[in-house]
Amino acid sequence: MILNWWNCLWYSYAEVCKSYFICFLLNCCRYESLDRFIRSRLLLRPNSLRFVGAKVALDGIIFGPLDLLVFFSYMGFASGKSVPQIKEDLKRDFVPALILEGGIWPIVQVGNFRFVPVRYQLLYVNFFCLLDSCFLSWLEQQEDAPWKQWLISFLSGKEKKDTGGWFPVST
């Protein structure tokens, strides 16, 4: 039993590390390109409040959903799931992850874009990407947890009967 638990833990750790490496590759040119775009197209002064706000907004709107899509797709394929299973997992996990990360990443990125030089922004954010990969793996393993169902029903405006989960839902 202990050996089985250890193998499961090691497999999860290896998959998180692989997904972290993929995120690193995807992010290599991200910050410099975003910085150049905002300086040249939007003509904002670096480190100003509008510059940092624009950078955080563009990063969250463009790269937030894309990163989640890549992460959940990769983890599904890595664990041997079929395309229809991955689509179902995305339907179940994408919105709760986007909401939860939408509250955390902007705070991380404000510090990144305001205080860290562009050439070191990837290094700064990679520390948080490792934590994020662990969090997303945990979220994926929750499957149809009551709090996920409550969050999705709350956002969609559909009310369901109370199933005795963590969050009571009105009838």
PDB file of C-alpha atoms in Angstrom:
ATOM      1  CA  MET A   1       0.000   0.000   0.000  1.00  0.00           C
ATOM      2  CA  ILE A   2       2.810   2.419   0.874  1.00  0.00           C
ATOM      3  CA  LEU A   3       4.644   1.544  -2.335  1.00  0.00           C
ATOM      4  CA  ASN A   4       1.472   2.159  -4.361  1.00  0.00           C
ATOM      5  CA  TRP A   5       0.993   5.540  -2.641  1.00  0.00           C
ATOM      6  CA  TRP A   6       4.639   6.449  -3.320  1.00  0.00           C
ATOM      7  CA  ASN A   7       4.345   5.509  -7.031  1.00  0.00           C
ATOM      8  CA  CYS A   8       1.186   7.614  -7.361  1.00  0.00           C
ATOM      9  CA  LEU A   9       2.858  10.574  -5.622  1.00  0.00           C
ATOM     10  CA  TRP A  10       6.000  10.262  -7.769  1.00  0.00           C
ATOM     11  CA  TYR A  11       3.956  10.052 -10.987  1.00  0.00           C
ATOM     12  CA  SER A  12       1.988  13.195 -10.025  1.00  0.00           C
ATOM     13  CA  TYR A  13       5.213  15.017  -9.160  1.00  0.00           C
ATOM     14  CA  ALA A  14       6.789  14.039 -12.494  1.00  0.00           C
ATOM     15  CA  GLU A  15       3.751  15.222 -14.447  1.00  0.00           C
ATOM     16  CA  VAL A  16       3.712  18.553 -12.588  1.00  0.00           C
ATOM     17  CA  CYS A  17       7.408  19.033 -13.395  1.00  0.00           C
ATOM     18  CA  LYS A  18       6.811  18.261 -17.066  1.00  0.00           C
ATOM     19  CA  SER A  19       3.903  20.699 -17.259  1.00  0.00           C
ATOM     20  CA  TYR A  20       6.022  23.295 -15.450  1.00  0.00           C
ATOM     21  CA  PHE A  21       8.742  22.866 -18.095  1.00  0.00           C
ATOM     22  CA  ILE A  22       6.176  23.323 -20.876  1.00  0.00           C
ATOM     23  CA  CYS A  23       4.956  26.527 -19.186  1.00  0.00           C
ATOM     24  CA  PHE A  24       8.565  27.717 -19.031  1.00  0.00           C
ATOM     25  CA  LEU A  25       9.007  27.162 -22.766  1.00  0.00           C
ATOM     26  CA  LEU A  26       5.758  28.953 -23.582  1.00  0.00           C
ATOM     27  CA  ASN A  27       6.706  31.941 -21.434  1.00  0.00           C
ATOM     28  CA  CYS A  28      10.235  32.534 -22.757  1.00  0.00           C
ATOM     29  CA  CYS A  29       9.387  35.478 -25.011  1.00  0.00           C
ATOM     30  CA  ARG A  30       6.109  36.424 -23.393  1.00  0.00           C
ATOM     31  CA  TYR A  31       7.241  39.215 -21.093  1.00  0.00           C
ATOM     32  CA  GLU A  32       9.612  40.948 -23.453  1.00  0.00           C
ATOM     33  CA  SER A  33       7.017  40.865 -26.247  1.00  0.00           C
ATOM     34  CA  LEU A  34       4.311  42.181 -23.961  1.00  0.00           C
ATOM     35  CA  ASP A  35       6.610  44.946 -22.733  1.00  0.00           C
ATOM     36  CA  ARG A  36       7.555  45.950 -26.293  1.00  0.00           C
ATOM     37  CA  PHE A  37       3.930  45.949 -27.419  1.00  0.00           C
ATOM     38  CA  ILE A  38       2.765  48.213 -24.610  1.00  0.00           C
ATOM     39  CA  ARG A  39       5.683  50.622 -25.060  1.00  0.00           C
ATOM     40  CA  SER A  40       5.410  50.880 -28.864  1.00  0.00           C
ATOM     41  CA  ARG A  41       1.671  50.491 -29.549  1.00  0.00           C
ATOM     42  CA  LEU A  42       0.043  51.890 -26.444  1.00  0.00           C
ATOM     43  CA  LEU A  43       2.848  54.418 -25.848  1.00  0.00           C
ATOM     44  CA  LEU A  44       2.742  54.089 -22.078  1.00  0.00           C
ATOM     45  CA  ARG A  45       5.593  55.083 -19.793  1.00  0.00           C
ATOM     46  CA  PRO A  46       7.271  52.035 -18.175  1.00  0.00           C
ATOM     47  CA  ASN A  47       6.424  51.407 -14.514  1.00  0.00           C
ATOM     48  CA  SER A  48       3.543  53.882 -14.572  1.00  0.00           C
ATOM     49  CA  LEU A  49       0.229  52.779 -13.102  1.00  0.00           C
ATOM     50  CA  ARG A  50      -1.381  52.607 -16.565  1.00  0.00           C
ATOM     51  CA  PHE A  51       1.579  50.632 -17.975  1.00  0.00           C
ATOM     52  CA  VAL A  52       1.436  48.035 -15.180  1.00  0.00           C
ATOM     53  CA  GLY A  53      -2.374  47.871 -15.365  1.00  0.00           C
ATOM     54  CA  ALA A  54      -2.328  47.356 -19.132  1.00  0.00           C
ATOM     55  CA  LYS A  55       0.335  44.680 -18.838  1.00  0.00           C
ATOM     56  CA  VAL A  56      -1.569  42.830 -16.096  1.00  0.00           C
ATOM     57  CA  ALA A  57      -4.845  43.053 -18.045  1.00  0.00           C
ATOM     58  CA  LEU A  58      -3.346  41.818 -21.325  1.00  0.00           C
ATOM     59  CA  ASP A  59      -1.452  39.062 -19.553  1.00  0.00           C
ATOM     60  CA  GLY A  60      -4.579  37.874 -17.742  1.00  0.00           C
ATOM     61  CA  ILE A  61      -6.918  38.107 -20.732  1.00  0.00           C
ATOM     62  CA  ILE A  62      -4.609  36.550 -23.317  1.00  0.00           C
ATOM     63  CA  PHE A  63      -2.299  34.208 -21.454  1.00  0.00           C
ATOM     64  CA  GLY A  64      -4.403  33.160 -18.436  1.00  0.00           C
ATOM     65  CA  PRO A  65      -6.961  31.096 -20.383  1.00  0.00           C
ATOM     66  CA  LEU A  66      -4.309  29.850 -22.807  1.00  0.00           C
ATOM     67  CA  ASP A  67      -2.075  28.594 -19.985  1.00  0.00           C
ATOM     68  CA  LEU A  68      -4.998  26.758 -18.378  1.00  0.00           C
ATOM     69  CA  LEU A  69      -5.985  25.173 -21.669  1.00  0.00           C
ATOM     70  CA  VAL A  70      -2.430  23.945 -22.281  1.00  0.00           C
ATOM     71  CA  PHE A  71      -2.028  22.699 -18.703  1.00  0.00           C
ATOM     72  CA  PHE A  72      -5.259  20.706 -18.532  1.00  0.00           C
ATOM     73  CA  SER A  73      -4.833  19.319 -22.040  1.00  0.00           C
ATOM     74  CA  TYR A  74      -1.268  18.212 -21.358  1.00  0.00           C
ATOM     75  CA  MET A  75      -2.162  16.628 -18.017  1.00  0.00           C
ATOM     76  CA  GLY A  76      -5.038  14.770 -19.661  1.00  0.00           C
ATOM     77  CA  PHE A  77      -2.894  13.399 -22.468  1.00  0.00           C
ATOM     78  CA  ALA A  78      -0.066  12.561 -20.048  1.00  0.00           C
ATOM     79  CA  SER A  79      -2.415  10.502 -17.914  1.00  0.00           C
ATOM     80  CA  GLY A  80      -3.664   8.557 -20.939  1.00  0.00           C
ATOM     81  CA  LYS A  81      -7.096  10.119 -21.307  1.00  0.00           C
ATOM     82  CA  SER A  82      -8.902  10.290 -24.636  1.00  0.00           C
ATOM     83  CA  VAL A  83      -9.866  13.564 -26.338  1.00  0.00           C
ATOM     84  CA  PRO A  84     -13.543  13.321 -25.241  1.00  0.00           C
ATOM     85  CA  GLN A  85     -12.434  12.717 -21.625  1.00  0.00           C
ATOM     86  CA  ILE A  86     -10.110  15.726 -21.789  1.00  0.00           C
ATOM     87  CA  LYS A  87     -12.955  17.868 -23.145  1.00  0.00           C
ATOM     88  CA  GLU A  88     -15.156  16.787 -20.232  1.00  0.00           C
ATOM     89  CA  ASP A  89     -12.379  17.550 -17.757  1.00  0.00           C
ATOM     90  CA  LEU A  90     -11.909  20.970 -19.342  1.00  0.00           C
ATOM     91  CA  LYS A  91     -15.632  21.678 -19.027  1.00  0.00           C
ATOM     92  CA  ARG A  92     -15.475  20.694 -15.364  1.00  0.00           C
ATOM     93  CA  ASP A  93     -12.175  22.335 -14.350  1.00  0.00           C
ATOM     94  CA  PHE A  94     -11.586  25.338 -16.613  1.00  0.00           C
ATOM     95  CA  VAL A  95     -14.029  27.856 -15.145  1.00  0.00           C
ATOM     96  CA  PRO A  96     -13.258  27.172 -11.445  1.00  0.00           C
ATOM     97  CA  ALA A  97      -9.523  27.348 -12.189  1.00  0.00           C
ATOM     98  CA  LEU A  98      -9.917  30.572 -14.176  1.00  0.00           C
ATOM     99  CA  ILE A  99     -11.872  32.188 -11.343  1.00  0.00           C
ATOM    100  CA  LEU A 100      -9.509  31.086  -8.585  1.00  0.00           C
ATOM    101  CA  GLU A 101      -6.424  32.039 -10.552  1.00  0.00           C
ATOM    102  CA  GLY A 102      -8.041  35.311 -11.607  1.00  0.00           C
ATOM    103  CA  GLY A 103      -7.852  36.365  -7.973  1.00  0.00           C
ATOM    104  CA  ILE A 104      -4.232  35.365  -7.428  1.00  0.00           C
ATOM    105  CA  TRP A 105      -2.257  35.985 -10.631  1.00  0.00           C
ATOM    106  CA  PRO A 106      -3.047  39.699 -11.010  1.00  0.00           C
ATOM    107  CA  ILE A 107      -1.524  40.327  -7.573  1.00  0.00           C
ATOM    108  CA  VAL A 108       1.576  38.296  -8.472  1.00  0.00           C
ATOM    109  CA  GLN A 109       1.891  40.055 -11.835  1.00  0.00           C
ATOM    110  CA  VAL A 110       1.520  43.587 -10.392  1.00  0.00           C
ATOM    111  CA  GLY A 111       4.605  42.913  -8.277  1.00  0.00           C
ATOM    112  CA  ASN A 112       6.335  41.344 -11.248  1.00  0.00           C
ATOM    113  CA  PHE A 113       5.623  44.120 -13.732  1.00  0.00           C
ATOM    114  CA  ARG A 114       6.187  46.986 -11.305  1.00  0.00           C
ATOM    115  CA  PHE A 115       9.340  45.956  -9.454  1.00  0.00           C
ATOM    116  CA  VAL A 116      11.165  43.274 -11.480  1.00  0.00           C
ATOM    117  CA  PRO A 117      13.261  44.208 -14.550  1.00  0.00           C
ATOM    118  CA  VAL A 118      11.902  42.663 -17.768  1.00  0.00           C
ATOM    119  CA  ARG A 119      14.839  40.305 -18.231  1.00  0.00           C
ATOM    120  CA  TYR A 120      14.161  38.757 -14.773  1.00  0.00           C
ATOM    121  CA  GLN A 121      10.367  38.622 -14.961  1.00  0.00           C
ATOM    122  CA  LEU A 122      10.339  35.063 -16.257  1.00  0.00           C
ATOM    123  CA  LEU A 123      12.542  33.914 -13.369  1.00  0.00           C
ATOM    124  CA  TYR A 124      10.240  35.625 -10.864  1.00  0.00           C
ATOM    125  CA  VAL A 125       7.074  34.173 -12.350  1.00  0.00           C
ATOM    126  CA  ASN A 126       8.502  30.650 -12.724  1.00  0.00           C
ATOM    127  CA  PHE A 127       8.575  30.286  -8.950  1.00  0.00           C
ATOM    128  CA  PHE A 128       4.853  31.022  -8.880  1.00  0.00           C
ATOM    129  CA  CYS A 129       4.274  28.775 -11.920  1.00  0.00           C
ATOM    130  CA  LEU A 130       5.637  25.836  -9.955  1.00  0.00           C
ATOM    131  CA  LEU A 131       3.207  26.565  -7.113  1.00  0.00           C
ATOM    132  CA  ASP A 132       0.440  27.092  -9.669  1.00  0.00           C
ATOM    133  CA  SER A 133       1.135  23.737 -11.345  1.00  0.00           C
ATOM    134  CA  CYS A 134       0.799  22.018  -7.969  1.00  0.00           C
ATOM    135  CA  PHE A 135      -2.453  23.886  -7.278  1.00  0.00           C
ATOM    136  CA  LEU A 136      -3.900  23.038 -10.707  1.00  0.00           C
ATOM    137  CA  SER A 137      -2.985  19.370 -10.248  1.00  0.00           C
ATOM    138  CA  TRP A 138      -4.819  19.389  -6.928  1.00  0.00           C
ATOM    139  CA  LEU A 139      -7.797  21.122  -8.543  1.00  0.00           C
ATOM    140  CA  GLU A 140      -7.885  18.552 -11.338  1.00  0.00           C
ATOM    141  CA  GLN A 141      -7.866  15.698  -8.816  1.00  0.00           C
ATOM    142  CA  GLN A 142     -10.927  17.167  -7.083  1.00  0.00           C
ATOM    143  CA  GLU A 143     -13.050  16.017 -10.063  1.00  0.00           C
ATOM    144  CA  ASP A 144     -16.713  16.751  -9.209  1.00  0.00           C
ATOM    145  CA  ALA A 145     -16.144  18.165  -5.740  1.00  0.00           C
ATOM    146  CA  PRO A 146     -19.182  19.914  -4.213  1.00  0.00           C
ATOM    147  CA  TRP A 147     -17.408  23.290  -4.114  1.00  0.00           C
ATOM    148  CA  LYS A 148     -16.764  23.093  -7.897  1.00  0.00           C
ATOM    149  CA  GLN A 149     -20.380  22.256  -8.601  1.00  0.00           C
ATOM    150  CA  TRP A 150     -21.511  25.099  -6.338  1.00  0.00           C
ATOM    151  CA  LEU A 151     -19.177  27.577  -8.034  1.00  0.00           C
ATOM    152  CA  ILE A 152     -20.316  26.613 -11.530  1.00  0.00           C
ATOM    153  CA  SER A 153     -24.005  26.678 -10.567  1.00  0.00           C
ATOM    154  CA  PHE A 154     -23.527  30.037  -8.846  1.00  0.00           C
ATOM    155  CA  LEU A 155     -21.928  31.524 -11.946  1.00  0.00           C
ATOM    156  CA  SER A 156     -24.458  30.082 -14.346  1.00  0.00           C
ATOM    157  CA  GLY A 157     -27.369  31.222 -12.188  1.00  0.00           C
ATOM    158  CA  LYS A 158     -28.797  27.714 -12.034  1.00  0.00           C
ATOM    159  CA  GLU A 159     -29.865  26.618  -8.606  1.00  0.00           C
ATOM    160  CA  LYS A 160     -29.623  22.989  -7.627  1.00  0.00           C
ATOM    161  CA  LYS A 161     -30.943  21.090  -4.658  1.00  0.00           C
ATOM    162  CA  ASP A 162     -28.680  20.766  -1.642  1.00  0.00           C
ATOM    163  CA  THR A 163     -26.695  17.542  -1.874  1.00  0.00           C
ATOM    164  CA  GLY A 164     -25.139  17.869   1.556  1.00  0.00           C
ATOM    165  CA  GLY A 165     -21.820  19.182   0.242  1.00  0.00           C
ATOM    166  CA  TRP A 166     -19.627  21.940   1.588  1.00  0.00           C
ATOM    167  CA  PHE A 167     -21.768  24.785   0.295  1.00  0.00           C
ATOM    168  CA  PRO A 168     -25.520  24.639   0.679  1.00  0.00           C
ATOM    169  CA  VAL A 169     -27.296  25.569  -2.519  1.00  0.00           C
ATOM    170  CA  SER A 170     -30.855  26.850  -2.285  1.00  0.00           C
ATOM    171  CA  THR A 171     -33.702  24.958  -3.903  1.00  0.00           C
TER     172      THR A 171
END
